[in-house]
JSON list of C-alpha atoms in Angstrom, two decimals:
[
{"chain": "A", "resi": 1, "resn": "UNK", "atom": "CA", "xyz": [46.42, 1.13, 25.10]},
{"chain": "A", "resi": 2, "resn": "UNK", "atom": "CA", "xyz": [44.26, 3.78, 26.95]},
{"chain": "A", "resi": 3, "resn": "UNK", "atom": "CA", "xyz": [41.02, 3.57, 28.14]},
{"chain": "A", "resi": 4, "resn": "UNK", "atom": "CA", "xyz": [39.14, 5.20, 25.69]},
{"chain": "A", "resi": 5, "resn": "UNK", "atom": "CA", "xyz": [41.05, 2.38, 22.80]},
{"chain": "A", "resi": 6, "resn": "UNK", "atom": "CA", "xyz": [39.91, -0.48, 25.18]},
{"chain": "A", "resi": 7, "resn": "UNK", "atom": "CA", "xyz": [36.50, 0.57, 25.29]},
{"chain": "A", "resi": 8, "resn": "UNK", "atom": "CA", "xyz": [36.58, 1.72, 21.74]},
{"chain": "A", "resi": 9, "resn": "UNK", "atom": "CA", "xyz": [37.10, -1.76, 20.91]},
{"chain": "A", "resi": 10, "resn": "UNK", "atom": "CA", "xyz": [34.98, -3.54, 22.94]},
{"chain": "A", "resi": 11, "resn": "UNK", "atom": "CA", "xyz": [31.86, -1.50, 21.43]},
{"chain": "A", "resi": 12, "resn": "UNK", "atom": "CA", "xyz": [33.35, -2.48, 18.14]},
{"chain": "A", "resi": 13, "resn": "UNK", "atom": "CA", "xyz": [33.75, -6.20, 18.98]},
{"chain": "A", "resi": 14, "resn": "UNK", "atom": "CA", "xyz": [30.12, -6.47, 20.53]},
{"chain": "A", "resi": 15, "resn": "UNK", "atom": "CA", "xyz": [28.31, -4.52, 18.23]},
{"chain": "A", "resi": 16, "resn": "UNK", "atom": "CA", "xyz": [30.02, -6.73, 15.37]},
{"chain": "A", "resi": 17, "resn": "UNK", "atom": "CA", "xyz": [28.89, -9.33, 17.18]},
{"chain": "A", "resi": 18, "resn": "UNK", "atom": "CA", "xyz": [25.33, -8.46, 17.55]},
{"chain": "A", "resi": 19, "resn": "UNK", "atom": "CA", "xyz": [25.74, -7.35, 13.99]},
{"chain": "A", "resi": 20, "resn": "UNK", "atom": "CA", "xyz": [26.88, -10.67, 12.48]},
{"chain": "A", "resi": 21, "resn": "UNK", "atom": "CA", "xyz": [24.58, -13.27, 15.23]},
{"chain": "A", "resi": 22, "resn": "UNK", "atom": "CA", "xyz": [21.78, -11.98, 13.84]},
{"chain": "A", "resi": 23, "resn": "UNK", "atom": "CA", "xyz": [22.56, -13.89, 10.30]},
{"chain": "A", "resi": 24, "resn": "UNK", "atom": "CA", "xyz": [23.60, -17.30, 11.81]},
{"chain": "A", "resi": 25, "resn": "UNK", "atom": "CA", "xyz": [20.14, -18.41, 12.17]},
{"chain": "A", "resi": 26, "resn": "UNK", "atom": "CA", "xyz": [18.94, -18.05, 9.05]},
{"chain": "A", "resi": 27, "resn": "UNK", "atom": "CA", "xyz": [20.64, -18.48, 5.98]},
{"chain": "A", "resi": 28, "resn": "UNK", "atom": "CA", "xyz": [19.82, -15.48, 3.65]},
{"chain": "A", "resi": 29, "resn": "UNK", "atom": "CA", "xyz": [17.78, -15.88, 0.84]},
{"chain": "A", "resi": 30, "resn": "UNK", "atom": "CA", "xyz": [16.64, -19.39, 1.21]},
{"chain": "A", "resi": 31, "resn": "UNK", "atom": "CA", "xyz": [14.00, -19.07, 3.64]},
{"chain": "A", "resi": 32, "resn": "UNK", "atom": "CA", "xyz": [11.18, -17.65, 1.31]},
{"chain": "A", "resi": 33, "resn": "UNK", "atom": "CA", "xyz": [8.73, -19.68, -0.13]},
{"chain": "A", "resi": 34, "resn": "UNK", "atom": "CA", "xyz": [7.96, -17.66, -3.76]},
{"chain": "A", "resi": 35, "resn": "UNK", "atom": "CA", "xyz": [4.38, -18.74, -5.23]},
{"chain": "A", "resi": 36, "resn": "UNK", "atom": "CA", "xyz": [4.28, -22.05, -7.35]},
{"chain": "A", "resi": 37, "resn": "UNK", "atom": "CA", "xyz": [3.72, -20.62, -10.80]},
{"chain": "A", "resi": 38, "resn": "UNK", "atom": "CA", "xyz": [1.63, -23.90, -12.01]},
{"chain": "A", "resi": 39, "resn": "UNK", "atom": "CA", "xyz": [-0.67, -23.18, -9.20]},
{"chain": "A", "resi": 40, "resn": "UNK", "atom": "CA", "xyz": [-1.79, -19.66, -9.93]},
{"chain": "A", "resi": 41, "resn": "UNK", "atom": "CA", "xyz": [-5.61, -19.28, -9.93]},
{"chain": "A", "resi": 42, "resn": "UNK", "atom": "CA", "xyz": [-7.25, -17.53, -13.11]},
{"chain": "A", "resi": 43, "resn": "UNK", "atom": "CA", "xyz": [-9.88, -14.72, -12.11]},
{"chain": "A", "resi": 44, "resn": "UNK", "atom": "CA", "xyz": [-13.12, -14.42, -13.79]},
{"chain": "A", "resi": 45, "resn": "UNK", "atom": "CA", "xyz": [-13.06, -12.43, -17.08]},
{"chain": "A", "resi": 46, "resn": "UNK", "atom": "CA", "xyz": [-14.52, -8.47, -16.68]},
{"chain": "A", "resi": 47, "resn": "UNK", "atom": "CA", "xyz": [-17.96, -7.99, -16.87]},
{"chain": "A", "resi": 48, "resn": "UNK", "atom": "CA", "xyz": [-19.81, -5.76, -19.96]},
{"chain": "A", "resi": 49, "resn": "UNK", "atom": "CA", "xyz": [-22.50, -3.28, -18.77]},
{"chain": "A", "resi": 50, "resn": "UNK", "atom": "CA", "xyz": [-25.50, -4.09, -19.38]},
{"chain": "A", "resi": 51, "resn": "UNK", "atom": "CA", "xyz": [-27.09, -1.78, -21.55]},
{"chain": "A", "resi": 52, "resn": "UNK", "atom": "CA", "xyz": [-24.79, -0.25, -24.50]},
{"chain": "A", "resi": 53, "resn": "UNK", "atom": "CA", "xyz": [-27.06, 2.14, -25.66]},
{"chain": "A", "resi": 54, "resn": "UNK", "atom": "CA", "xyz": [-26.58, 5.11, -22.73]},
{"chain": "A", "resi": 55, "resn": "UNK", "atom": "CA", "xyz": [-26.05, 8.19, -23.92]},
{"chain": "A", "resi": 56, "resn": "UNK", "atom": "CA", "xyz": [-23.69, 10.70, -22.69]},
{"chain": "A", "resi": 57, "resn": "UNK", "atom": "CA", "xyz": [-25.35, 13.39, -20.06]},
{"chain": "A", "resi": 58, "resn": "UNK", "atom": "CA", "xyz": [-26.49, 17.03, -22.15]},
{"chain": "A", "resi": 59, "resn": "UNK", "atom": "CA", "xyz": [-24.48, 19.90, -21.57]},
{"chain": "A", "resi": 60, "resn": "UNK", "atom": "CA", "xyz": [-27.07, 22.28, -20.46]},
{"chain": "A", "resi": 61, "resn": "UNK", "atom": "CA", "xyz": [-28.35, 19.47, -17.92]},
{"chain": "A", "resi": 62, "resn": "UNK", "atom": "CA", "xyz": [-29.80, 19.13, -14.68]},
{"chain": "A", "resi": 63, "resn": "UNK", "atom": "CA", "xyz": [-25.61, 19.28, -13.31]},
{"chain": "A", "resi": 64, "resn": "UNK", "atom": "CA", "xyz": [-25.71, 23.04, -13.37]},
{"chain": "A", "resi": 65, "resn": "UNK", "atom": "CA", "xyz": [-28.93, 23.82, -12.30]},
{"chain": "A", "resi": 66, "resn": "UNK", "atom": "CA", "xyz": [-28.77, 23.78, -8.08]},
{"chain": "A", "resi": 67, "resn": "UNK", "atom": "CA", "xyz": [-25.73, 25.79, -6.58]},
{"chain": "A", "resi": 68, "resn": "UNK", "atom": "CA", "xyz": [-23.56, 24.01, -4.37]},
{"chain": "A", "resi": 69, "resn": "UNK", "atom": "CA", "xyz": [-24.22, 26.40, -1.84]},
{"chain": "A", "resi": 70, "resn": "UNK", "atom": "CA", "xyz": [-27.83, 26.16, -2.09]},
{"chain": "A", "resi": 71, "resn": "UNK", "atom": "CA", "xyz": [-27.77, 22.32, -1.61]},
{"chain": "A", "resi": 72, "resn": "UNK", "atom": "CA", "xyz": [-25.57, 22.12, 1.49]},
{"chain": "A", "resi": 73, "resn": "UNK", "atom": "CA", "xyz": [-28.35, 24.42, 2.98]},
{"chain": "A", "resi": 74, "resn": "UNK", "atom": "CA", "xyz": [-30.61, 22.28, 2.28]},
{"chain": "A", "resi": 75, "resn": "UNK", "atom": "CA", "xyz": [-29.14, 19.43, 3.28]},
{"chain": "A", "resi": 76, "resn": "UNK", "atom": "CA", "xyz": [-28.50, 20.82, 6.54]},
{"chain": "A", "resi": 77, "resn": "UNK", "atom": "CA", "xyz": [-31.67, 22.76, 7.31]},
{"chain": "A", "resi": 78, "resn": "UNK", "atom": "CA", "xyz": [-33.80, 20.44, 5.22]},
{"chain": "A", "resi": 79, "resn": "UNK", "atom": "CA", "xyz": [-35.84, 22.93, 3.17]}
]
């Protein structure tokens, strides 16, 4: 065998080795602890809002009235 084969497989044979020790410790799978179904804590049922009788916002409302442009000014310059 040359050199190059020799080293070829030693790099094989460690990085099997490497490979395969990092499995013995543990054995797959078992290790996990999944959540005890009979345990499993109920949350609190949803909330209603408060008041039912809201009505949607108009369509020619306040939303269109100030530009974007005009309220970043005055935001920033505070007028």
């Amino acid at each position: 065998m040359s050199l190059l084969n020799k080293l070829m497989a030693g790099a094989v044979f460690a990085g099997s080795v490497f490979t395969l020790s990092a499995c013995g410790s543990a054995i797959l799978g078992t290790g996990k602890n999944p959540p005890d179904e009979f345990s499993v804590l109920r949350k609190a049922p949803l909330s209603r809002p408060p008041e039912y009788n809201l009505r949607p916002p108009m369509e020619n409302g306040a939303k269109g009235d100030i530009l974007p442009q005009q309220q970043a000014k005055d935001a920033l310059f505070g007028q």
